[in-house]
PDB file of C-alpha atoms in Angstrom:
ATOM      1  CA  MET A   1       8.176   6.932  36.969  1.00  0.00           C
ATOM      2  CA  ASN A   2       9.545   9.584  34.645  1.00  0.00           C
ATOM      3  CA  ALA A   3       6.316  11.427  33.505  1.00  0.00           C
ATOM      4  CA  THR A   4       8.231  13.554  30.886  1.00  0.00           C
ATOM      5  CA  ASP A   5       9.376  10.362  29.139  1.00  0.00           C
ATOM      6  CA  TYR A   6       5.864   8.687  29.321  1.00  0.00           C
ATOM      7  CA  PHE A   7       4.312  11.583  27.927  1.00  0.00           C
ATOM      8  CA  SER A   8       6.777  12.204  25.324  1.00  0.00           C
ATOM      9  CA  GLY A   9       6.321   8.620  24.094  1.00  0.00           C
ATOM     10  CA  PHE A  10       2.572   8.968  24.424  1.00  0.00           C
ATOM     11  CA  LEU A  11       2.054  12.085  22.293  1.00  0.00           C
ATOM     12  CA  LEU A  12       4.608  11.039  19.872  1.00  0.00           C
ATOM     13  CA  GLY A  13       2.766   7.473  19.490  1.00  0.00           C
ATOM     14  CA  LEU A  14      -0.724   9.288  19.357  1.00  0.00           C
ATOM     15  CA  SER A  15       0.513  11.985  16.662  1.00  0.00           C
ATOM     16  CA  LEU A  16       1.897   9.046  14.384  1.00  0.00           C
ATOM     17  CA  ILE A  17      -1.396   6.928  14.178  1.00  0.00           C
ATOM     18  CA  PHE A  18      -3.958   9.788  14.530  1.00  0.00           C
ATOM     19  CA  ALA A  19      -4.021  10.631  10.891  1.00  0.00           C
ATOM     20  CA  ILE A  20      -6.856   8.577   9.084  1.00  0.00           C
ATOM     21  CA  GLY A  21      -4.983   6.015   6.942  1.00  0.00           C
ATOM     22  CA  SER A  22      -5.784   2.507   5.516  1.00  0.00           C
ATOM     23  CA  GLN A  23      -5.474   0.789   8.868  1.00  0.00           C
ATOM     24  CA  ASN A  24      -7.592   3.417  10.786  1.00  0.00           C
ATOM     25  CA  ALA A  25     -10.314   3.143   8.213  1.00  0.00           C
ATOM     26  CA  PHE A  26     -10.444  -0.674   8.410  1.00  0.00           C
ATOM     27  CA  VAL A  27     -10.823  -0.396  12.076  1.00  0.00           C
ATOM     28  CA  LEU A  28     -13.480   2.334  11.833  1.00  0.00           C
ATOM     29  CA  LYS A  29     -15.327   0.301   9.595  1.00  0.00           C
ATOM     30  CA  GLN A  30     -15.194  -2.953  11.697  1.00  0.00           C
ATOM     31  CA  GLY A  31     -16.354  -0.798  14.472  1.00  0.00           C
ATOM     32  CA  LEU A  32     -19.351   0.292  12.597  1.00  0.00           C
ATOM     33  CA  LYS A  33     -20.088  -3.190  11.571  1.00  0.00           C
ATOM     34  CA  ARG A  34     -19.477  -4.428  15.162  1.00  0.00           C
ATOM     35  CA  GLU A  35     -17.394  -7.273  14.035  1.00  0.00           C
ATOM     36  CA  HIS A  36     -14.457  -8.584  15.928  1.00  0.00           C
ATOM     37  CA  ILE A  37     -13.750  -5.250  17.411  1.00  0.00           C
ATOM     38  CA  PHE A  38     -11.751  -6.537  20.318  1.00  0.00           C
ATOM     39  CA  PHE A  39      -9.540  -8.720  18.214  1.00  0.00           C
ATOM     40  CA  ILE A  40      -9.001  -6.202  15.569  1.00  0.00           C
ATOM     41  CA  CYS A  41      -7.964  -3.572  17.998  1.00  0.00           C
ATOM     42  CA  LEU A  42      -5.864  -5.781  19.994  1.00  0.00           C
ATOM     43  CA  PHE A  43      -3.942  -7.050  16.604  1.00  0.00           C
ATOM     44  CA  CYS A  44      -3.302  -3.324  15.655  1.00  0.00           C
ATOM     45  CA  ALA A  45      -2.256  -2.278  19.222  1.00  0.00           C
ATOM     46  CA  VAL A  46       0.164  -5.351  19.826  1.00  0.00           C
ATOM     47  CA  SER A  47       1.490  -4.999  16.140  1.00  0.00           C
ATOM     48  CA  ASP A  48       2.436  -1.458  17.054  1.00  0.00           C
ATOM     49  CA  ALA A  49       3.751  -2.437  20.339  1.00  0.00           C
ATOM     50  CA  LEU A  50       6.114  -4.797  18.778  1.00  0.00           C
ATOM     51  CA  LEU A  51       7.405  -2.337  16.080  1.00  0.00           C
ATOM     52  CA  ILE A  52       7.630   0.344  18.618  1.00  0.00           C
ATOM     53  CA  SER A  53       9.742  -1.929  20.903  1.00  0.00           C
ATOM     54  CA  ALA A  54      11.903  -3.007  18.093  1.00  0.00           C
ATOM     55  CA  GLY A  55      12.587   0.656  16.963  1.00  0.00           C
ATOM     56  CA  VAL A  56      13.463   1.813  20.547  1.00  0.00           C
ATOM     57  CA  ALA A  57      15.946  -1.349  20.713  1.00  0.00           C
ATOM     58  CA  GLY A  58      17.573  -0.281  17.577  1.00  0.00           C
ATOM     59  CA  PHE A  59      16.049  -2.002  14.714  1.00  0.00           C
ATOM     60  CA  GLY A  60      15.760   1.319  12.896  1.00  0.00           C
ATOM     61  CA  ALA A  61      19.454   1.205  12.275  1.00  0.00           C
ATOM     62  CA  VAL A  62      18.720  -2.134  10.238  1.00  0.00           C
ATOM     63  CA  THR A  63      16.264  -0.506   7.930  1.00  0.00           C
ATOM     64  CA  THR A  64      18.662   2.537   7.305  1.00  0.00           C
ATOM     65  CA  ARG A  65      21.500   0.154   6.509  1.00  0.00           C
ATOM     66  CA  TYR A  66      19.222  -2.302   4.179  1.00  0.00           C
ATOM     67  CA  PRO A  67      16.605   0.142   2.630  1.00  0.00           C
ATOM     68  CA  GLN A  68      15.531  -2.457   0.100  1.00  0.00           C
ATOM     69  CA  VAL A  69      13.577  -3.952   3.137  1.00  0.00           C
ATOM     70  CA  VAL A  70      11.443  -0.828   3.051  1.00  0.00           C
ATOM     71  CA  HIS A  71      11.376  -0.956  -0.722  1.00  0.00           C
ATOM     72  CA  LEU A  72       9.704  -4.414  -0.993  1.00  0.00           C
ATOM     73  CA  ALA A  73       7.245  -3.499   1.742  1.00  0.00           C
ATOM     74  CA  LYS A  74       6.375  -0.460  -0.447  1.00  0.00           C
ATOM     75  CA  LEU A  75       5.664  -2.520  -3.538  1.00  0.00           C
ATOM     76  CA  ALA A  76       3.554  -5.052  -1.491  1.00  0.00           C
ATOM     77  CA  GLY A  77       1.629  -2.218   0.028  1.00  0.00           C
ATOM     78  CA  VAL A  78       0.674  -0.518  -3.027  1.00  0.00           C
ATOM     79  CA  THR A  79      -0.719  -3.768  -4.681  1.00  0.00           C
ATOM     80  CA  PHE A  80      -2.537  -4.516  -1.424  1.00  0.00           C
ATOM     81  CA  LEU A  81      -4.099  -0.988  -1.391  1.00  0.00           C
ATOM     82  CA  LEU A  82      -5.024  -1.064  -4.901  1.00  0.00           C
ATOM     83  CA  GLY A  83      -6.713  -4.413  -4.512  1.00  0.00           C
ATOM     84  CA  TYR A  84      -8.608  -3.514  -1.587  1.00  0.00           C
ATOM     85  CA  GLY A  85      -9.581  -0.192  -2.976  1.00  0.00           C
ATOM     86  CA  LEU A  86     -11.013  -1.986  -6.110  1.00  0.00           C
ATOM     87  CA  LEU A  87     -13.019  -4.223  -3.747  1.00  0.00           C
ATOM     88  CA  SER A  88     -14.287  -1.195  -2.014  1.00  0.00           C
ATOM     89  CA  LEU A  89     -15.485   0.664  -4.924  1.00  0.00           C
ATOM     90  CA  TYR A  90     -17.122  -2.334  -6.326  1.00  0.00           C
ATOM     91  CA  ALA A  91     -19.208  -2.927  -3.257  1.00  0.00           C
ATOM     92  CA  SER A  92     -20.228   0.793  -3.209  1.00  0.00           C
ATOM     93  CA  ILE A  93     -22.075   0.176  -6.490  1.00  0.00           C
ATOM     94  CA  THR A  94     -23.217  -3.383  -6.003  1.00  0.00           C
ATOM     95  CA  ALA A  95     -23.736  -3.989  -2.325  1.00  0.00           C
ATOM     96  CA  SER A  96     -26.815  -3.018  -0.540  1.00  0.00           C
ATOM     97  CA  HIS A  97     -26.487  -3.490   3.166  1.00  0.00           C
ATOM     98  CA  ALA A  98     -27.776  -1.675   6.252  1.00  0.00           C
ATOM     99  CA  LEU A  99     -26.201  -1.945   9.738  1.00  0.00           C
ATOM    100  CA  THR A 100     -27.636  -4.826  11.717  1.00  0.00           C
ATOM    101  CA  THR A 101     -27.488  -5.182  15.464  1.00  0.00           C
ATOM    102  CA  ASN A 102     -28.630  -8.603  15.803  1.00  0.00           C
ATOM    103  CA  GLY A 103     -25.076 -10.073  16.202  1.00  0.00           C
ATOM    104  CA  GLN A 104     -24.856 -11.607  12.715  1.00  0.00           C
ATOM    105  CA  VAL A 105     -21.207 -11.644  11.775  1.00  0.00           C
ATOM    106  CA  VAL A 106     -20.700 -11.329   7.920  1.00  0.00           C
ATOM    107  CA  THR A 107     -16.893 -11.381   7.801  1.00  0.00           C
ATOM    108  CA  SER A 108     -14.906 -14.284   9.652  1.00  0.00           C
ATOM    109  CA  LEU A 109     -12.380 -13.566  12.211  1.00  0.00           C
ATOM    110  CA  LYS A 110      -9.770 -15.223  10.284  1.00  0.00           C
ATOM    111  CA  LYS A 111     -10.625 -12.982   7.066  1.00  0.00           C
ATOM    112  CA  ALA A 112     -10.737  -9.829   9.201  1.00  0.00           C
ATOM    113  CA  LEU A 113      -7.365 -10.544  10.740  1.00  0.00           C
ATOM    114  CA  LEU A 114      -5.716 -11.151   7.448  1.00  0.00           C
ATOM    115  CA  LEU A 115      -6.956  -8.056   6.086  1.00  0.00           C
ATOM    116  CA  CYS A 116      -5.921  -6.380   9.169  1.00  0.00           C
ATOM    117  CA  PHE A 117      -2.400  -7.745   8.992  1.00  0.00           C
ATOM    118  CA  GLY A 118      -2.157  -6.467   5.262  1.00  0.00           C
ATOM    119  CA  PHE A 119      -3.031  -2.963   6.402  1.00  0.00           C
ATOM    120  CA  THR A 120      -0.633  -3.100   9.123  1.00  0.00           C
ATOM    121  CA  TRP A 121       2.426  -5.093   8.073  1.00  0.00           C
ATOM    122  CA  LEU A 122       2.329  -4.116   4.285  1.00  0.00           C
ATOM    123  CA  ASN A 123       2.493  -0.489   5.214  1.00  0.00           C
ATOM    124  CA  PRO A 124       6.168   0.765   5.006  1.00  0.00           C
ATOM    125  CA  HIS A 125       5.059   4.010   6.553  1.00  0.00           C
ATOM    126  CA  VAL A 126       4.616   1.949   9.656  1.00  0.00           C
ATOM    127  CA  TYR A 127       8.209   0.815   9.574  1.00  0.00           C
ATOM    128  CA  LEU A 128       9.474   4.275   9.091  1.00  0.00           C
ATOM    129  CA  ASP A 129       7.281   5.667  11.754  1.00  0.00           C
ATOM    130  CA  THR A 130       7.808   3.049  14.421  1.00  0.00           C
ATOM    131  CA  LEU A 131      11.271   1.488  13.670  1.00  0.00           C
ATOM    132  CA  VAL A 132      13.050   4.771  12.409  1.00  0.00           C
ATOM    133  CA  LEU A 133      11.239   7.790  13.795  1.00  0.00           C
ATOM    134  CA  VAL A 134      10.189   6.339  17.434  1.00  0.00           C
ATOM    135  CA  GLY A 135      13.702   4.900  17.596  1.00  0.00           C
ATOM    136  CA  MET A 136      15.366   7.948  16.952  1.00  0.00           C
ATOM    137  CA  VAL A 137      13.402  10.113  19.175  1.00  0.00           C
ATOM    138  CA  SER A 138      13.643   7.432  22.061  1.00  0.00           C
ATOM    139  CA  THR A 139      17.669   8.067  22.155  1.00  0.00           C
ATOM    140  CA  GLY A 140      16.700  11.566  23.786  1.00  0.00           C
ATOM    141  CA  ALA A 141      14.708   9.804  26.692  1.00  0.00           C
ATOM    142  CA  SER A 142      16.371   9.249  29.986  1.00  0.00           C
ATOM    143  CA  SER A 143      14.430   6.038  30.239  1.00  0.00           C
ATOM    144  CA  LYS A 144      13.808   4.181  27.038  1.00  0.00           C
ATOM    145  CA  LEU A 145      11.533   1.607  28.812  1.00  0.00           C
ATOM    146  CA  ILE A 146       9.198   4.381  30.178  1.00  0.00           C
ATOM    147  CA  PHE A 147       9.192   6.122  26.778  1.00  0.00           C
ATOM    148  CA  THR A 148       8.362   2.800  25.170  1.00  0.00           C
ATOM    149  CA  GLY A 149       5.424   2.376  27.790  1.00  0.00           C
ATOM    150  CA  GLY A 150       4.132   5.587  26.730  1.00  0.00           C
ATOM    151  CA  ALA A 151       4.146   5.212  22.918  1.00  0.00           C
ATOM    152  CA  VAL A 152       2.627   1.628  23.295  1.00  0.00           C
ATOM    153  CA  SER A 153      -0.279   2.787  25.672  1.00  0.00           C
ATOM    154  CA  ALA A 154      -1.011   5.607  23.044  1.00  0.00           C
ATOM    155  CA  SER A 155      -1.628   2.830  20.422  1.00  0.00           C
ATOM    156  CA  PHE A 156      -3.785   0.764  22.815  1.00  0.00           C
ATOM    157  CA  PHE A 157      -5.827   3.792  23.735  1.00  0.00           C
ATOM    158  CA  PHE A 158      -6.249   5.039  20.104  1.00  0.00           C
ATOM    159  CA  PHE A 159      -7.328   1.759  18.595  1.00  0.00           C
ATOM    160  CA  PHE A 160      -9.694   0.648  21.126  1.00  0.00           C
ATOM    161  CA  ALA A 161     -11.350   4.377  21.184  1.00  0.00           C
ATOM    162  CA  LEU A 162     -11.665   4.314  17.407  1.00  0.00           C
ATOM    163  CA  GLY A 163     -12.946   0.766  17.253  1.00  0.00           C
ATOM    164  CA  TYR A 164     -15.600   1.136  20.152  1.00  0.00           C
ATOM    165  CA  GLY A 165     -16.339   4.726  19.624  1.00  0.00           C
ATOM    166  CA  ALA A 166     -17.571   3.905  15.846  1.00  0.00           C
ATOM    167  CA  ARG A 167     -20.778   2.861  17.237  1.00  0.00           C
ATOM    168  CA  LEU A 168     -21.648   6.380  18.089  1.00  0.00           C
ATOM    169  CA  LEU A 169     -22.189   6.665  14.279  1.00  0.00           C
ATOM    170  CA  THR A 170     -24.718   3.629  14.145  1.00  0.00           C
ATOM    171  CA  PRO A 171     -27.825   5.817  13.519  1.00  0.00           C
ATOM    172  CA  LEU A 172     -26.299   7.225  10.396  1.00  0.00           C
ATOM    173  CA  PHE A 173     -25.168   3.888   9.109  1.00  0.00           C
ATOM    174  CA  ALA A 174     -28.601   2.308   9.767  1.00  0.00           C
ATOM    175  CA  LYS A 175     -29.342   3.364   5.913  1.00  0.00           C
ATOM    176  CA  PRO A 176     -27.813   1.327   3.095  1.00  0.00           C
ATOM    177  CA  LYS A 177     -26.945   4.391   1.254  1.00  0.00           C
ATOM    178  CA  ALA A 178     -24.590   5.386   3.965  1.00  0.00           C
ATOM    179  CA  TRP A 179     -22.589   2.225   3.685  1.00  0.00           C
ATOM    180  CA  ASN A 180     -22.529   2.764  -0.023  1.00  0.00           C
ATOM    181  CA  ILE A 181     -20.754   6.233   0.414  1.00  0.00           C
ATOM    182  CA  LEU A 182     -18.386   4.742   3.106  1.00  0.00           C
ATOM    183  CA  ASP A 183     -17.419   2.111   0.605  1.00  0.00           C
ATOM    184  CA  ALA A 184     -16.751   4.803  -2.139  1.00  0.00           C
ATOM    185  CA  MET A 185     -14.856   6.905   0.274  1.00  0.00           C
ATOM    186  CA  VAL A 186     -12.780   3.884   1.516  1.00  0.00           C
ATOM    187  CA  GLY A 187     -11.889   2.966  -1.999  1.00  0.00           C
ATOM    188  CA  ILE A 188     -11.048   6.273  -3.068  1.00  0.00           C
ATOM    189  CA  LEU A 189      -8.702   6.670   0.070  1.00  0.00           C
ATOM    190  CA  MET A 190      -7.042   3.425  -0.634  1.00  0.00           C
ATOM    191  CA  TRP A 191      -6.292   4.233  -4.084  1.00  0.00           C
ATOM    192  CA  TYR A 192      -4.981   7.897  -3.016  1.00  0.00           C
ATOM    193  CA  LEU A 193      -2.835   6.132  -0.331  1.00  0.00           C
ATOM    194  CA  ALA A 194      -1.465   3.705  -2.816  1.00  0.00           C
ATOM    195  CA  TRP A 195      -0.537   6.811  -5.250  1.00  0.00           C
ATOM    196  CA  HIS A 196       0.920   8.629  -2.516  1.00  0.00           C
ATOM    197  CA  LEU A 197       2.931   5.571  -1.329  1.00  0.00           C
ATOM    198  CA  TYR A 198       4.068   4.968  -4.977  1.00  0.00           C
ATOM    199  CA  GLN A 199       5.360   8.485  -5.009  1.00  0.00           C
ATOM    200  CA  SER A 200       7.150   8.545  -1.732  1.00  0.00           C
TER     201      SER A 200
END
């Protein structure tokens, strides 16, 4: 096993998803609510794995040749972020919920996965990072397979650590006010990301 290629892929993959974005904020919130954590983390990690594999395989050349694909994803992403941001801001004003640990599920698995799909696949930065950037960097690896394995394992590590590590904040979110603040922060973050995406 080429350790250099593996850790190069791992560190690159980790650096690209470490910043708090819309997808990470959603995973964090699901982790705090303890709703479908495993499936949400698995969906995000597998999605990353597919995109990274496609990027290393050369799909980045397709997005470079047909930039309209990225443009369409950008418009869809802005619309999605604005809509979810509005819902979060509305919830910060009207909702009154404390964190419960009695196993009650508020959001259905289907709805949670659909939201996760939007945050993941309607984000053009995901395509730029995985298909283009990872694909370009992988050309310098002596073993693309090992490099890909490193980048993919970084996604699995990060998302599961974020989802299950969120429960450490449970005492804080036992208070309804903390949820209102979180909803407001998520809403503002979504709108900021939508504006930033529109300007990019």
